[in-house]
């Protein structure tokens, strides 16, 4: 089977949007259809397994994954998470 990593990244990003980055929230895989703009098929199931293998998501349901939750690692690498800005320190020449 072809490598599904680009689709696994889309799954991770869609899950991040659906859960609003809440690692405690579990969603049914079929809830991701709208966020992915595609039906859940074997390719998506394989991508969900790859995302779980990468540590980006947790899964439940056996071979056919039924529910998923984003992990802290998934949030960390997700491109939709805004980076924390470092606090601005006063400029020594201006004080």
mmCIF file with all atom_site columns, C-alpha atoms in Angstrom:
data_model
loop_
_atom_site.group_PDB
_atom_site.id
_atom_site.type_symbol
_atom_site.label_atom_id
_atom_site.label_alt_id
_atom_site.label_comp_id
_atom_site.label_asym_id
_atom_site.label_entity_id
_atom_site.label_seq_id
_atom_site.pdbx_PDB_ins_code
_atom_site.Cartn_x
_atom_site.Cartn_y
_atom_site.Cartn_z
_atom_site.occupancy
_atom_site.B_iso_or_equiv
_atom_site.pdbx_formal_charge
_atom_site.auth_seq_id
_atom_site.auth_comp_id
_atom_site.auth_asym_id
_atom_site.auth_atom_id
_atom_site.pdbx_PDB_model_num
ATOM 1  C CA . UNK A 1 1  ? 0.000   0.000  0.000  1.00 0.00 ? 1  UNK A CA 1
ATOM 2  C CA . UNK A 1 2  ? 1.263   3.479  -0.819 1.00 0.00 ? 2  UNK A CA 1
ATOM 3  C CA . UNK A 1 3  ? 2.498   5.721  1.967  1.00 0.00 ? 3  UNK A CA 1
ATOM 4  C CA . UNK A 1 4  ? -0.449  7.696  3.398  1.00 0.00 ? 4  UNK A CA 1
ATOM 5  C CA . UNK A 1 5  ? 1.512   10.296 5.398  1.00 0.00 ? 5  UNK A CA 1
ATOM 6  C CA . UNK A 1 6  ? 0.041   13.336 3.537  1.00 0.00 ? 6  UNK A CA 1
ATOM 7  C CA . UNK A 1 7  ? -3.451  11.997 4.286  1.00 0.00 ? 7  UNK A CA 1
ATOM 8  C CA . UNK A 1 8  ? -2.376  11.204 7.865  1.00 0.00 ? 8  UNK A CA 1
ATOM 9  C CA . UNK A 1 9  ? -1.350  14.854 8.249  1.00 0.00 ? 9  UNK A CA 1
ATOM 10 C CA . UNK A 1 10 ? -4.776  15.930 6.953  1.00 0.00 ? 10 UNK A CA 1
ATOM 11 C CA . UNK A 1 11 ? -6.435  13.568 9.455  1.00 0.00 ? 11 UNK A CA 1
ATOM 12 C CA . UNK A 1 12 ? -4.361  15.023 12.293 1.00 0.00 ? 12 UNK A CA 1
ATOM 13 C CA . UNK A 1 13 ? -5.141  18.614 11.251 1.00 0.00 ? 13 UNK A CA 1
ATOM 14 C CA . UNK A 1 14 ? -8.858  17.866 10.828 1.00 0.00 ? 14 UNK A CA 1
ATOM 15 C CA . UNK A 1 15 ? -8.978  16.218 14.238 1.00 0.00 ? 15 UNK A CA 1
ATOM 16 C CA . UNK A 1 16 ? -7.260  19.238 15.757 1.00 0.00 ? 16 UNK A CA 1
ATOM 17 C CA . UNK A 1 17 ? -9.932  21.528 14.262 1.00 0.00 ? 17 UNK A CA 1
ATOM 18 C CA . UNK A 1 18 ? -12.840 19.296 15.311 1.00 0.00 ? 18 UNK A CA 1
ATOM 19 C CA . UNK A 1 19 ? -11.597 18.906 18.897 1.00 0.00 ? 19 UNK A CA 1
ATOM 20 C CA . UNK A 1 20 ? -10.356 22.506 19.189 1.00 0.00 ? 20 UNK A CA 1
ATOM 21 C CA . UNK A 1 21 ? -7.111  21.044 20.500 1.00 0.00 ? 21 UNK A CA 1
ATOM 22 C CA . UNK A 1 22 ? -8.744  19.309 23.468 1.00 0.00 ? 22 UNK A CA 1
ATOM 23 C CA . UNK A 1 23 ? -6.766  16.121 24.168 1.00 0.00 ? 23 UNK A CA 1
ATOM 24 C CA . UNK A 1 24 ? -9.589  14.778 26.346 1.00 0.00 ? 24 UNK A CA 1
ATOM 25 C CA . UNK A 1 25 ? -12.236 14.936 23.601 1.00 0.00 ? 25 UNK A CA 1
ATOM 26 C CA . UNK A 1 26 ? -12.900 11.793 21.582 1.00 0.00 ? 26 UNK A CA 1
ATOM 27 C CA . UNK A 1 27 ? -14.756 11.942 18.270 1.00 0.00 ? 27 UNK A CA 1
ATOM 28 C CA . UNK A 1 28 ? -16.122 9.277  15.994 1.00 0.00 ? 28 UNK A CA 1
ATOM 29 C CA . UNK A 1 29 ? -14.061 8.876  12.817 1.00 0.00 ? 29 UNK A CA 1
ATOM 30 C CA . UNK A 1 30 ? -17.145 9.595  10.700 1.00 0.00 ? 30 UNK A CA 1
ATOM 31 C CA . UNK A 1 31 ? -17.305 13.067 12.272 1.00 0.00 ? 31 UNK A CA 1
ATOM 32 C CA . UNK A 1 32 ? -14.113 13.843 10.339 1.00 0.00 ? 32 UNK A CA 1
ATOM 33 C CA . UNK A 1 33 ? -15.784 13.375 6.935  1.00 0.00 ? 33 UNK A CA 1
ATOM 34 C CA . UNK A 1 34 ? -16.833 17.015 6.687  1.00 0.00 ? 34 UNK A CA 1
ATOM 35 C CA . UNK A 1 35 ? -13.482 18.320 7.942  1.00 0.00 ? 35 UNK A CA 1
ATOM 36 C CA . UNK A 1 36 ? -11.610 16.093 5.466  1.00 0.00 ? 36 UNK A CA 1
ATOM 37 C CA . UNK A 1 37 ? -14.112 16.712 2.670  1.00 0.00 ? 37 UNK A CA 1
ATOM 38 C CA . UNK A 1 38 ? -14.165 12.998 1.829  1.00 0.00 ? 38 UNK A CA 1
ATOM 39 C CA . UNK A 1 39 ? -15.892 9.801  2.890  1.00 0.00 ? 39 UNK A CA 1
ATOM 40 C CA . UNK A 1 40 ? -14.197 7.524  5.382  1.00 0.00 ? 40 UNK A CA 1
ATOM 41 C CA . UNK A 1 41 ? -12.830 4.702  3.260  1.00 0.00 ? 41 UNK A CA 1
ATOM 42 C CA . UNK A 1 42 ? -9.989  2.175  3.643  1.00 0.00 ? 42 UNK A CA 1
ATOM 43 C CA . UNK A 1 43 ? -7.404  4.814  2.646  1.00 0.00 ? 43 UNK A CA 1
ATOM 44 C CA . UNK A 1 44 ? -8.616  7.133  5.406  1.00 0.00 ? 44 UNK A CA 1
ATOM 45 C CA . UNK A 1 45 ? -8.649  4.245  7.901  1.00 0.00 ? 45 UNK A CA 1
ATOM 46 C CA . UNK A 1 46 ? -5.025  3.490  6.918  1.00 0.00 ? 46 UNK A CA 1
ATOM 47 C CA . UNK A 1 47 ? -4.125  7.166  7.339  1.00 0.00 ? 47 UNK A CA 1
ATOM 48 C CA . UNK A 1 48 ? -5.743  7.193  10.793 1.00 0.00 ? 48 UNK A CA 1
ATOM 49 C CA . UNK A 1 49 ? -3.619  4.165  11.746 1.00 0.00 ? 49 UNK A CA 1
ATOM 50 C CA . UNK A 1 50 ? -0.486  5.943  10.449 1.00 0.00 ? 50 UNK A CA 1
ATOM 51 C CA . UNK A 1 51 ? -1.352  9.079  12.429 1.00 0.00 ? 51 UNK A CA 1
ATOM 52 C CA . UNK A 1 52 ? -1.739  6.878  15.524 1.00 0.00 ? 52 UNK A CA 1
ATOM 53 C CA . UNK A 1 53 ? 1.572   5.129  14.788 1.00 0.00 ? 53 UNK A CA 1
ATOM 54 C CA . UNK A 1 54 ? 3.219   8.571  14.512 1.00 0.00 ? 54 UNK A CA 1
ATOM 55 C CA . UNK A 1 55 ? 1.886   9.417  17.978 1.00 0.00 ? 55 UNK A CA 1
ATOM 56 C CA . UNK A 1 56 ? -0.312  12.282 16.744 1.00 0.00 ? 56 UNK A CA 1
ATOM 57 C CA . UNK A 1 57 ? -3.622  10.699 17.745 1.00 0.00 ? 57 UNK A CA 1
ATOM 58 C CA . UNK A 1 58 ? -5.069  7.973  19.985 1.00 0.00 ? 58 UNK A CA 1
ATOM 59 C CA . UNK A 1 59 ? -7.504  5.517  18.489 1.00 0.00 ? 59 UNK A CA 1
ATOM 60 C CA . UNK A 1 60 ? -10.137 3.061  19.694 1.00 0.00 ? 60 UNK A CA 1
ATOM 61 C CA . UNK A 1 61 ? -12.061 0.355  17.929 1.00 0.00 ? 61 UNK A CA 1
ATOM 62 C CA . UNK A 1 62 ? -9.593  -2.235 16.710 1.00 0.00 ? 62 UNK A CA 1
ATOM 63 C CA . UNK A 1 63 ? -8.661  -2.733 13.041 1.00 0.00 ? 63 UNK A CA 1
ATOM 64 C CA . UNK A 1 64 ? -11.542 -0.530 11.943 1.00 0.00 ? 64 UNK A CA 1
ATOM 65 C CA . UNK A 1 65 ? -10.940 2.545  14.058 1.00 0.00 ? 65 UNK A CA 1
ATOM 66 C CA . UNK A 1 66 ? -14.161 4.036  15.385 1.00 0.00 ? 66 UNK A CA 1
ATOM 67 C CA . UNK A 1 67 ? -13.053 6.925  17.625 1.00 0.00 ? 67 UNK A CA 1
ATOM 68 C CA . UNK A 1 68 ? -9.998  9.166  17.796 1.00 0.00 ? 68 UNK A CA 1
ATOM 69 C CA . UNK A 1 69 ? -8.488  11.785 20.064 1.00 0.00 ? 69 UNK A CA 1
ATOM 70 C CA . UNK A 1 70 ? -5.588  14.155 19.416 1.00 0.00 ? 70 UNK A CA 1
ATOM 71 C CA . UNK A 1 71 ? -2.453  13.821 21.535 1.00 0.00 ? 71 UNK A CA 1
ATOM 72 C CA . UNK A 1 72 ? -0.147  16.488 22.910 1.00 0.00 ? 72 UNK A CA 1
ATOM 73 C CA . UNK A 1 73 ? 2.368   15.493 20.227 1.00 0.00 ? 73 UNK A CA 1
ATOM 74 C CA . UNK A 1 74 ? -0.306  15.903 17.551 1.00 0.00 ? 74 UNK A CA 1
ATOM 75 C CA . UNK A 1 75 ? -1.043  19.389 18.798 1.00 0.00 ? 75 UNK A CA 1
ATOM 76 C CA . UNK A 1 76 ? 2.651   20.250 18.961 1.00 0.00 ? 76 UNK A CA 1
ATOM 77 C CA . UNK A 1 77 ? 3.309   19.375 15.328 1.00 0.00 ? 77 UNK A CA 1
ATOM 78 C CA . UNK A 1 78 ? 0.002   20.596 13.981 1.00 0.00 ? 78 UNK A CA 1
ATOM 79 C CA . UNK A 1 79 ? 0.494   23.607 11.703 1.00 0.00 ? 79 UNK A CA 1
ATOM 80 C CA . UNK A 1 80 ? -2.796  25.132 12.879 1.00 0.00 ? 80 UNK A CA 1
ATOM 81 C CA . UNK A 1 81 ? -1.591  25.676 16.431 1.00 0.00 ? 81 UNK A CA 1
ATOM 82 C CA . UNK A 1 82 ? -0.493  29.265 16.904 1.00 0.00 ? 82 UNK A CA 1
ATOM 83 C CA . UNK A 1 83 ? 3.002   29.580 18.246 1.00 0.00 ? 83 UNK A CA 1
ATOM 84 C CA . UNK A 1 84 ? 3.339   31.115 21.654 1.00 0.00 ? 84 UNK A CA 1
ATOM 85 C CA . UNK A 1 85 ? 4.890   34.512 21.452 1.00 0.00 ? 85 UNK A CA 1
ATOM 86 C CA . UNK A 1 86 ? 7.703   35.227 23.809 1.00 0.00 ? 86 UNK A CA 1
ATOM 87 C CA . UNK A 1 87 ? 7.087   38.165 26.103 1.00 0.00 ? 87 UNK A CA 1
ATOM 88 C CA . UNK A 1 88 ? 8.728   41.325 24.921 1.00 0.00 ? 88 UNK A CA 1
ATOM 89 C CA . UNK A 1 89 ? 11.536  42.467 27.129 1.00 0.00 ? 89 UNK A CA 1
ATOM 90 C CA . UNK A 1 90 ? 12.229  46.161 27.570 1.00 0.00 ? 90 UNK A CA 1
ATOM 91 C CA . UNK A 1 91 ? 14.981  47.509 25.370 1.00 0.00 ? 91 UNK A CA 1
ATOM 92 C CA . UNK A 1 92 ? 17.948  48.518 27.575 1.00 0.00 ? 92 UNK A CA 1
ATOM 93 C CA . UNK A 1 93 ? 18.728  51.643 25.549 1.00 0.00 ? 93 UNK A CA 1
ATOM 94 C CA . UNK A 1 94 ? 15.161  52.949 25.918 1.00 0.00 ? 94 UNK A CA 1
ATOM 95 C CA . UNK A 1 95 ? 14.822  52.563 29.694 1.00 0.00 ? 95 UNK A CA 1
#
